[in-house]
Amino acid sequence: MPEQIWDGPDVATYLRFGGTTDAAMPLLWAHSEYVKLHRSAADHRVFDLVEAAYERYVTGAGKRKTIEVWKLNHQVQIAPAGALLRVQADSPFLLHWTSDDWQNSKDTRSQGTAIGIEFVDIPIPEKHQNPIQFTFLWLDEDRWEGKDYKVNVREKDATGHKGVGYRRKKQGQGKHAATVG
C-alpha cells in the first residue's frame, strides 16, 4: 500500500526510497478498503452496501413517512393522508381524539422524551378524509383544556405530494404552475 512505502530520500540503512517503512502497525483502513474492493468485484455488487440508504437516496424506492408536528405554539391546520400527526406539549397529557367527527373517540397517553417533550403520534390512513379533532387532559393539573383543536386531512396526488385540488388551483395562477407541487 502506498502509505507503507518510503517516498523520501534514503535515511540510514532501513529507510530506502521505494522500500517499506517497517511501520509497527499498518494502516488497516486502506487495507480493508482494498479487500472490500476485490470482494465487490468478485460478487459483482457492492460488498458493504447499506440497502435501506441505497433504496432511499439512489433508487428513490425507500418510503419516508411524512410527519406533521402540531404544538400549541405551532398549530398545523392541514396534514396529508398517510402522514403521521405528532401532537407535542411540554407537560404530560392524555390526548382525547377522534378521526370520525366524535362518533368514536380514543384516549392516548403522551410519551415523554429525555429533553422534556411529551408527544402522541396519530397515524393517518392513506385514504382518510375526515379531520382529526382532539383536546387535552393535562395530567399534572388534572385539568381539561376546554377547547377542541382540528387538523384537516388532505388527499395525496399520485406522487404523494400536495392534493389534487391544490394543484388545480395553482395551475390557473401563472405560467410556472407545472413546477408547483
Short mmCIF file of C-alpha atoms in Angstrom, two decimals, residues 6-180:
data_model
loop_
_atom_site.label_atom_id
_atom_site.label_comp_id
_atom_site.label_asym_id
_atom_site.label_seq_id
_atom_site.Cartn_x
_atom_site.Cartn_y
_atom_site.Cartn_z
CA TRP A 6 9.09 5.22 2.00
CA ASP A 7 8.95 8.07 -0.54
CA GLY A 8 11.67 10.36 0.77
CA PRO A 9 15.41 10.38 0.44
CA ASP A 10 17.26 7.40 1.92
CA VAL A 11 17.71 7.68 5.67
CA ALA A 12 20.17 5.34 7.34
CA THR A 13 20.06 1.73 6.18
CA TYR A 14 16.44 0.94 6.98
CA LEU A 15 14.53 3.70 5.12
CA ARG A 16 15.26 3.39 1.40
CA PHE A 17 13.33 5.22 -1.32
CA GLY A 18 10.61 2.84 -2.61
CA GLY A 19 11.18 0.38 0.24
CA THR A 20 8.92 -0.46 3.17
CA THR A 21 8.72 1.81 6.19
CA ASP A 22 8.57 -1.17 8.57
CA ALA A 23 5.84 0.64 10.46
CA ALA A 24 4.81 -1.02 13.69
CA MET A 25 1.13 -1.09 12.67
CA PRO A 26 -0.12 -0.99 9.08
CA LEU A 27 -2.92 1.34 8.04
CA LEU A 28 -5.74 -1.16 8.35
CA TRP A 29 -8.39 1.13 6.85
CA ALA A 30 -6.60 1.28 3.49
CA HIS A 31 -6.09 -2.49 3.51
CA SER A 32 -9.74 -3.18 4.36
CA GLU A 33 -10.93 -0.87 1.56
CA TYR A 34 -8.69 -2.77 -0.85
CA VAL A 35 -10.10 -6.13 0.30
CA LYS A 36 -13.70 -4.79 0.04
CA LEU A 37 -12.99 -3.57 -3.49
CA HIS A 38 -11.83 -7.04 -4.54
CA ARG A 39 -14.81 -8.68 -2.82
CA SER A 40 -17.22 -6.27 -4.57
CA ALA A 41 -15.62 -7.01 -7.95
CA ALA A 42 -15.88 -10.77 -7.36
CA ASP A 43 -19.54 -10.54 -6.24
CA HIS A 44 -20.48 -8.04 -8.98
CA ARG A 45 -22.15 -5.87 -6.32
CA VAL A 46 -21.02 -3.51 -3.58
CA PHE A 47 -19.91 -5.64 -0.63
CA ASP A 48 -20.83 -3.29 2.23
CA LEU A 49 -23.87 -1.63 0.66
CA VAL A 50 -26.46 -0.37 3.16
CA GLU A 51 -29.67 -1.42 1.39
CA ALA A 52 -32.02 0.99 3.18
CA ALA A 53 -29.83 4.01 2.40
CA TYR A 54 -29.35 2.91 -1.22
CA GLU A 55 -33.09 2.48 -1.74
CA ARG A 56 -33.90 5.80 -0.15
CA TYR A 57 -31.27 8.01 -1.78
CA VAL A 58 -30.34 6.26 -5.05
CA THR A 59 -33.32 4.34 -6.35
CA GLY A 60 -35.91 6.52 -4.65
CA ALA A 61 -37.87 3.41 -3.69
CA GLY A 62 -37.41 3.93 0.03
CA LYS A 63 -40.59 5.10 1.70
CA ARG A 64 -40.28 8.03 4.03
CA LYS A 65 -43.27 8.84 6.21
CA THR A 66 -44.33 12.47 6.37
CA ILE A 67 -44.58 13.75 9.93
CA GLU A 68 -46.66 16.83 10.71
CA VAL A 69 -45.93 18.24 14.16
CA TRP A 70 -48.72 20.06 15.98
CA LYS A 71 -47.82 22.18 19.04
CA LEU A 72 -49.71 24.82 20.99
CA ASN A 73 -47.40 27.46 19.52
CA HIS A 74 -47.45 25.92 16.01
CA GLN A 75 -50.91 24.60 15.24
CA VAL A 76 -50.77 22.97 11.81
CA GLN A 77 -54.10 23.22 10.04
CA ILE A 78 -53.64 20.52 7.36
CA ALA A 79 -51.90 17.14 7.25
CA PRO A 80 -51.69 14.83 4.23
CA ALA A 81 -53.39 11.45 4.22
CA GLY A 82 -50.83 8.76 5.00
CA ALA A 83 -48.83 11.07 7.27
CA LEU A 84 -48.11 10.77 10.96
CA LEU A 85 -49.64 13.57 13.03
CA ARG A 86 -47.46 14.18 16.09
CA VAL A 87 -49.10 16.24 18.86
CA GLN A 88 -46.50 17.73 21.23
CA ALA A 89 -46.58 19.57 24.54
CA ASP A 90 -44.23 20.48 27.39
CA SER A 91 -46.03 18.52 30.11
CA PRO A 92 -47.67 15.08 30.34
CA PHE A 93 -51.15 14.83 28.82
CA LEU A 94 -53.87 12.46 27.78
CA LEU A 95 -54.99 13.18 24.23
CA HIS A 96 -58.72 12.67 23.72
CA TRP A 97 -59.13 12.45 19.94
CA THR A 98 -61.30 11.32 17.06
CA SER A 99 -60.95 10.77 13.34
CA ASP A 100 -64.69 10.37 12.62
CA ASP A 101 -66.31 13.58 13.93
CA TRP A 102 -66.67 12.28 17.52
CA GLN A 103 -68.68 9.18 16.56
CA ASN A 104 -65.84 7.24 18.22
CA SER A 105 -63.00 8.60 20.31
CA LYS A 106 -59.69 7.38 21.69
CA ASP A 107 -57.63 8.37 24.69
CA THR A 108 -53.86 8.16 24.25
CA ARG A 109 -51.32 8.91 26.98
CA SER A 110 -48.36 11.03 25.90
CA GLN A 111 -44.85 9.61 25.79
CA GLY A 112 -42.01 11.55 27.35
CA THR A 113 -38.59 12.21 25.85
CA ALA A 114 -35.24 12.81 27.53
CA ILE A 115 -35.49 16.51 26.67
CA GLY A 116 -38.84 17.12 28.33
CA ILE A 117 -41.13 16.91 25.31
CA GLU A 118 -44.32 14.88 25.56
CA PHE A 119 -45.98 13.59 22.39
CA VAL A 120 -48.71 11.40 20.90
CA ASP A 121 -48.47 10.02 17.36
CA ILE A 122 -51.64 9.58 15.30
CA PRO A 123 -51.13 7.65 12.05
CA ILE A 124 -53.45 8.99 9.35
CA PRO A 125 -54.54 6.25 6.91
CA GLU A 126 -53.79 6.73 3.18
CA LYS A 127 -57.46 7.04 2.18
CA HIS A 128 -58.57 9.11 5.17
CA GLN A 129 -60.56 12.30 4.55
CA ASN A 130 -62.11 13.37 7.88
CA PRO A 131 -60.37 15.91 10.09
CA ILE A 132 -58.52 14.78 13.20
CA GLN A 133 -60.03 16.51 16.25
CA PHE A 134 -58.60 16.45 19.75
CA THR A 135 -58.40 18.03 23.18
CA PHE A 136 -56.06 17.66 26.15
CA LEU A 137 -56.35 16.39 29.69
CA TRP A 138 -53.33 17.93 31.43
CA LEU A 139 -52.25 15.17 33.80
CA ASP A 140 -50.14 17.23 36.24
CA GLU A 141 -53.07 19.57 36.84
CA ASP A 142 -55.88 17.04 36.27
CA ARG A 143 -57.48 19.68 34.05
CA TRP A 144 -59.20 19.51 30.65
CA GLU A 145 -58.08 22.03 28.04
CA GLY A 146 -61.68 23.13 27.47
CA LYS A 147 -61.15 23.57 23.75
CA ASP A 148 -61.17 21.25 20.75
CA TYR A 149 -58.50 21.51 18.06
CA LYS A 150 -58.80 20.32 14.47
CA VAL A 151 -56.35 19.27 11.76
CA ASN A 152 -57.86 18.83 8.31
CA VAL A 153 -56.67 15.92 6.19
CA ARG A 154 -55.93 16.45 2.51
CA GLU A 155 -55.71 13.73 -0.12
CA LYS A 156 -52.44 12.92 -1.84
CA ASP A 157 -51.93 13.01 -5.58
CA ALA A 158 -50.13 10.21 -7.43
CA THR A 159 -46.70 11.49 -6.36
CA GLY A 160 -47.67 11.66 -2.71
CA HIS A 161 -47.33 15.43 -2.51
CA LYS A 162 -49.94 18.18 -2.39
CA GLY A 163 -53.55 17.24 -3.01
CA VAL A 164 -55.21 17.33 -6.42
CA GLY A 165 -57.37 20.32 -5.51
CA TYR A 166 -54.30 22.35 -4.55
CA ARG A 167 -52.60 21.59 -7.87
CA ARG A 168 -55.67 22.55 -9.91
CA LYS A 169 -56.00 25.82 -8.04
CA LYS A 170 -52.32 26.68 -8.60
CA GLN A 171 -52.44 25.86 -12.33
CA GLY A 172 -54.61 28.89 -13.02
CA GLN A 173 -52.25 31.29 -11.23
CA GLY A 174 -49.39 31.66 -13.68
CA LYS A 175 -47.15 30.25 -16.35
CA HIS A 176 -44.96 28.30 -13.87
CA ALA A 177 -47.84 26.23 -12.48
CA ALA A 178 -46.39 22.98 -13.86
CA THR A 179 -43.50 23.19 -11.38
CA VAL A 180 -45.76 23.54 -8.33
#
